[in-house]
Amino acid sequence: MENNKLDLAYEKEFKDSLGLSSYDPRVFEAEHIHLFDVTWTDEKGEKHTNKGYRVQWNNKNGPYKGGLRFHPSVTLDLFKRLAFEQTFKNILTTLPMGGAKGGSDFDPHGKSDYDIKAFCEAFMDKLAPFIGVETDVPAGDIGVGGTEIRYLYERYMKVTGKHDCSLTGKPLDLGGSLCRKEATGYGLCYITQKLLDTCLSTSFKDKTVVISGSGNVAIYAAEKAMQLGAKVVAMSDSTSAIHVPNGIDLDIVKEIKEVRKGRIKEYPGAIIIPTKDIWKIKCDIALPCATQNEIDLEGAEALVANGCKVVCEGSNMSCTEEAVKYLQSHNIYYIPGKASNAGGVSVSGLEIEQNKAGESWSFEKVDARLKGIMETIFENIYNTAKKDGRNNDFVYGANKYAYDKLIEEYGTNL
Ligand code: NDP
């Protein structure tokens, strides 16, 4: 087995957040790491080999569950961190799901449909022996959307002969759930709304909101924030950010990013600024929804200087450790992604429930369950922090609530 330990810096960060001094291998080591070569043939007949990964961290809370990421930057260390985080995130949802993560260094950007399908099939040929509805249920993540899930699941059914729905994020005709596309962004706004209500006796109404990214999470966070009465004044992509002081028209963003697959700077009449300068825009609420480490110390300082009160993460690990410390020490209400972006995996959990029951729930039913789950997550992390005298420290609240639940499931204390 590969080195199955979490990298030391991250282990220390987690332990420090809870004041833990002892080392528990059940918490800090992956149960299984699967590494495999994926050899596939492109449409010109040329062979390529990519790396495949599946890190199954912990299944004490239920079958392994976590996304597949196809991106050239992935490493085993990254997947280990993400699988560890996923374990805690999944416990926070209160649904029966363990933690895992995986994927490949394959880059789907600019690839033909033929090549994406060929890669997905070769990837699934290697992954299939390790997954199943009672063992491990992967989903999409960066670079793995509905198209890839379709290719992966169709291949899974072909090679295993099983139709057990052991992937989530499936297209509707293959047993997918309504509201999955909206889930992470909507869920982010539901938990933020609960925070605003509980801690500041206010709501999204008339608040100025900055949202980074313009992908799946960002677009549906913007949609829900606007539905709840906020004005979203900035969004971004990997090339630039736009500032629209009177409020963004989301239909235009959807047309540019979802339909035309264009660049955010094509938004007519917007002030165009460098991507990272988005945090210099004055706002009440910042929702980072693009990628990891997108708010560094400089970004956090700019947000505080401009009077931002709330930062809730839509992307995974949006803020650097330094940025988190700075925000918290300046009394900003900050919710880490493991709690605030758990909406996506929650609806994946609800997709499993629907598949097992042979049902297809309405959008409204899934959305209502999602809202309830996000509000429960907030209550649990808020109350845990309060109980231990760490009022409004939601990093502590999330880590402590999930860690205690995990240890409780083992039925022992350290
Ligand atoms: P998408 O690929 O749909 O969108 C990502 C967006 O972020 C794109 O607009 C992309 O720009 C932009 N982006 C990428 N890199 C940077 C960068 N360095 N600076 C600024 N913008 C950047 O991904 P998702 O919306 O699905 O996911 C976003 C994040 O949320 C990821 O961290 C993901 O792991 C996390 N997440 C997603 C969930 C989901 O359900 N989708 C669930 C939980 C977490 P461009 O268009 O130029 O590529």
PDB file of N, CA and C in Angstrom, residues 189-226:
ATOM      1  N   CYS A 189     -26.088  29.132  -0.037  1.00  0.00           N
ATOM      2  CA  CYS A 189     -26.917  30.285   0.361  1.00  0.00           C
ATOM      3  C   CYS A 189     -27.846  29.935   1.527  1.00  0.00           C
ATOM      4  N   TYR A 190     -28.333  28.692   1.577  1.00  0.00           N
ATOM      5  CA  TYR A 190     -29.201  28.324   2.709  1.00  0.00           C
ATOM      6  C   TYR A 190     -28.428  28.396   4.025  1.00  0.00           C
ATOM      7  N   ILE A 191     -27.181  27.916   4.015  1.00  0.00           N
ATOM      8  CA  ILE A 191     -26.430  27.947   5.287  1.00  0.00           C
ATOM      9  C   ILE A 191     -26.024  29.381   5.612  1.00  0.00           C
ATOM     10  N   THR A 192     -25.720  30.173   4.593  1.00  0.00           N
ATOM     11  CA  THR A 192     -25.345  31.576   4.826  1.00  0.00           C
ATOM     12  C   THR A 192     -26.548  32.344   5.391  1.00  0.00           C
ATOM     13  N   GLN A 193     -27.722  32.049   4.837  1.00  0.00           N
ATOM     14  CA  GLN A 193     -28.947  32.715   5.310  1.00  0.00           C
ATOM     15  C   GLN A 193     -29.212  32.379   6.783  1.00  0.00           C
ATOM     16  N   LYS A 194     -28.950  31.125   7.120  1.00  0.00           N
ATOM     17  CA  LYS A 194     -29.166  30.694   8.516  1.00  0.00           C
ATOM     18  C   LYS A 194     -28.177  31.411   9.444  1.00  0.00           C
ATOM     19  N   LEU A 195     -26.943  31.559   8.977  1.00  0.00           N
ATOM     20  CA  LEU A 195     -25.937  32.300   9.751  1.00  0.00           C
ATOM     21  C   LEU A 195     -26.372  33.752   9.929  1.00  0.00           C
ATOM     22  N   LEU A 196     -26.809  34.371   8.840  1.00  0.00           N
ATOM     23  CA  LEU A 196     -27.209  35.785   8.902  1.00  0.00           C
ATOM     24  C   LEU A 196     -28.340  35.964   9.914  1.00  0.00           C
ATOM     25  N   ASP A 197     -29.273  35.031   9.884  1.00  0.00           N
ATOM     26  CA  ASP A 197     -30.436  35.101  10.764  1.00  0.00           C
ATOM     27  C   ASP A 197     -30.009  34.896  12.232  1.00  0.00           C
ATOM     28  N   THR A 198     -29.205  33.839  12.449  1.00  0.00           N
ATOM     29  CA  THR A 198     -28.847  33.470  13.826  1.00  0.00           C
ATOM     30  C   THR A 198     -27.875  34.465  14.466  1.00  0.00           C
ATOM     31  N   CYS A 199     -26.869  34.862  13.709  1.00  0.00           N
ATOM     32  CA  CYS A 199     -25.785  35.649  14.313  1.00  0.00           C
ATOM     33  C   CYS A 199     -25.971  37.151  14.150  1.00  0.00           C
ATOM     34  N   LEU A 200     -26.676  37.558  13.108  1.00  0.00           N
ATOM     35  CA  LEU A 200     -26.750  39.000  12.835  1.00  0.00           C
ATOM     36  C   LEU A 200     -28.186  39.501  12.718  1.00  0.00           C
ATOM     37  N   SER A 201     -29.144  38.609  12.985  1.00  0.00           N
ATOM     38  CA  SER A 201     -30.570  38.962  12.883  1.00  0.00           C
ATOM     39  C   SER A 201     -30.895  39.698  11.587  1.00  0.00           C
ATOM     40  N   THR A 202     -30.316  39.208  10.503  1.00  0.00           N
ATOM     41  CA  THR A 202     -30.586  39.849   9.221  1.00  0.00           C
ATOM     42  C   THR A 202     -30.755  38.764   8.160  1.00  0.00           C
ATOM     43  N   SER A 203     -30.738  39.151   6.884  1.00  0.00           N
ATOM     44  CA  SER A 203     -30.939  38.182   5.798  1.00  0.00           C
ATOM     45  C   SER A 203     -30.156  38.662   4.574  1.00  0.00           C
ATOM     46  N   PHE A 204     -30.322  37.937   3.463  1.00  0.00           N
ATOM     47  CA  PHE A 204     -29.651  38.345   2.226  1.00  0.00           C
ATOM     48  C   PHE A 204     -30.250  39.638   1.653  1.00  0.00           C
ATOM     49  N   LYS A 205     -31.452  39.965   2.090  1.00  0.00           N
ATOM     50  CA  LYS A 205     -32.179  41.079   1.458  1.00  0.00           C
ATOM     51  C   LYS A 205     -31.349  42.368   1.469  1.00  0.00           C
ATOM     52  N   ASP A 206     -31.172  42.920   0.278  1.00  0.00           N
ATOM     53  CA  ASP A 206     -30.456  44.186   0.069  1.00  0.00           C
ATOM     54  C   ASP A 206     -28.960  44.129   0.412  1.00  0.00           C
ATOM     55  N   LYS A 207     -28.421  42.928   0.590  1.00  0.00           N
ATOM     56  CA  LYS A 207     -26.980  42.829   0.848  1.00  0.00           C
ATOM     57  C   LYS A 207     -26.226  42.834  -0.488  1.00  0.00           C
ATOM     58  N   THR A 208     -25.005  43.351  -0.439  1.00  0.00           N
ATOM     59  CA  THR A 208     -24.137  43.335  -1.621  1.00  0.00           C
ATOM     60  C   THR A 208     -23.232  42.101  -1.508  1.00  0.00           C
ATOM     61  N   VAL A 209     -23.236  41.284  -2.570  1.00  0.00           N
ATOM     62  CA  VAL A 209     -22.540  39.995  -2.509  1.00  0.00           C
ATOM     63  C   VAL A 209     -21.528  39.898  -3.654  1.00  0.00           C
ATOM     64  N   VAL A 210     -20.337  39.395  -3.321  1.00  0.00           N
ATOM     65  CA  VAL A 210     -19.315  39.097  -4.334  1.00  0.00           C
ATOM     66  C   VAL A 210     -19.154  37.588  -4.403  1.00  0.00           C
ATOM     67  N   ILE A 211     -19.221  37.038  -5.609  1.00  0.00           N
ATOM     68  CA  ILE A 211     -19.103  35.583  -5.793  1.00  0.00           C
ATOM     69  C   ILE A 211     -18.008  35.314  -6.816  1.00  0.00           C
ATOM     70  N   SER A 212     -16.968  34.589  -6.423  1.00  0.00           N
ATOM     71  CA  SER A 212     -15.928  34.274  -7.404  1.00  0.00           C
ATOM     72  C   SER A 212     -16.308  33.023  -8.184  1.00  0.00           C
ATOM     73  N   GLY A 213     -15.727  32.911  -9.406  1.00  0.00           N
ATOM     74  CA  GLY A 213     -16.068  31.787 -10.281  1.00  0.00           C
ATOM     75  C   GLY A 213     -17.311  32.110 -11.089  1.00  0.00           C
ATOM     76  N   SER A 214     -17.566  31.297 -12.075  1.00  0.00           N
ATOM     77  CA  SER A 214     -18.804  31.411 -12.858  1.00  0.00           C
ATOM     78  C   SER A 214     -19.114  30.023 -13.405  1.00  0.00           C
ATOM     79  N   GLY A 215     -18.764  29.022 -12.599  1.00  0.00           N
ATOM     80  CA  GLY A 215     -19.070  27.637 -12.959  1.00  0.00           C
ATOM     81  C   GLY A 215     -20.332  27.193 -12.242  1.00  0.00           C
ATOM     82  N   ASN A 216     -20.459  25.896 -12.057  1.00  0.00           N
ATOM     83  CA  ASN A 216     -21.680  25.333 -11.482  1.00  0.00           C
ATOM     84  C   ASN A 216     -22.009  25.919 -10.109  1.00  0.00           C
ATOM     85  N   VAL A 217     -21.058  25.924  -9.209  1.00  0.00           N
ATOM     86  CA  VAL A 217     -21.344  26.383  -7.842  1.00  0.00           C
ATOM     87  C   VAL A 217     -21.666  27.878  -7.841  1.00  0.00           C
ATOM     88  N   ALA A 218     -20.835  28.660  -8.526  1.00  0.00           N
ATOM     89  CA  ALA A 218     -20.992  30.119  -8.505  1.00  0.00           C
ATOM     90  C   ALA A 218     -22.331  30.551  -9.106  1.00  0.00           C
ATOM     91  N   ILE A 219     -22.702  29.975 -10.226  1.00  0.00           N
ATOM     92  CA  ILE A 219     -23.918  30.417 -10.915  1.00  0.00           C
ATOM     93  C   ILE A 219     -25.159  30.164 -10.048  1.00  0.00           C
ATOM     94  N   TYR A 220     -25.190  28.984  -9.392  1.00  0.00           N
ATOM     95  CA  TYR A 220     -26.406  28.689  -8.617  1.00  0.00           C
ATOM     96  C   TYR A 220     -26.378  29.333  -7.228  1.00  0.00           C
ATOM     97  N   ALA A 221     -25.171  29.679  -6.755  1.00  0.00           N
ATOM     98  CA  ALA A 221     -25.104  30.505  -5.539  1.00  0.00           C
ATOM     99  C   ALA A 221     -25.645  31.895  -5.878  1.00  0.00           C
ATOM    100  N   ALA A 222     -25.247  32.420  -7.019  1.00  0.00           N
ATOM    101  CA  ALA A 222     -25.724  33.751  -7.427  1.00  0.00           C
ATOM    102  C   ALA A 222     -27.246  33.730  -7.602  1.00  0.00           C
ATOM    103  N   GLU A 223     -27.737  32.664  -8.219  1.00  0.00           N
ATOM    104  CA  GLU A 223     -29.187  32.582  -8.462  1.00  0.00           C
ATOM    105  C   GLU A 223     -29.965  32.620  -7.137  1.00  0.00           C
ATOM    106  N   LYS A 224     -29.529  31.805  -6.171  1.00  0.00           N
ATOM    107  CA  LYS A 224     -30.262  31.752  -4.895  1.00  0.00           C
ATOM    108  C   LYS A 224     -30.085  33.048  -4.106  1.00  0.00           C
ATOM    109  N   ALA A 225     -28.858  33.610  -4.112  1.00  0.00           N
ATOM    110  CA  ALA A 225     -28.641  34.879  -3.388  1.00  0.00           C
ATOM    111  C   ALA A 225     -29.582  35.951  -3.943  1.00  0.00           C
ATOM    112  N   MET A 226     -29.705  35.986  -5.261  1.00  0.00           N
ATOM    113  CA  MET A 226     -30.604  36.984  -5.874  1.00  0.00           C
ATOM    114  C   MET A 226     -32.058  36.693  -5.508  1.00  0.00           C
TER     115      MET A 226
END
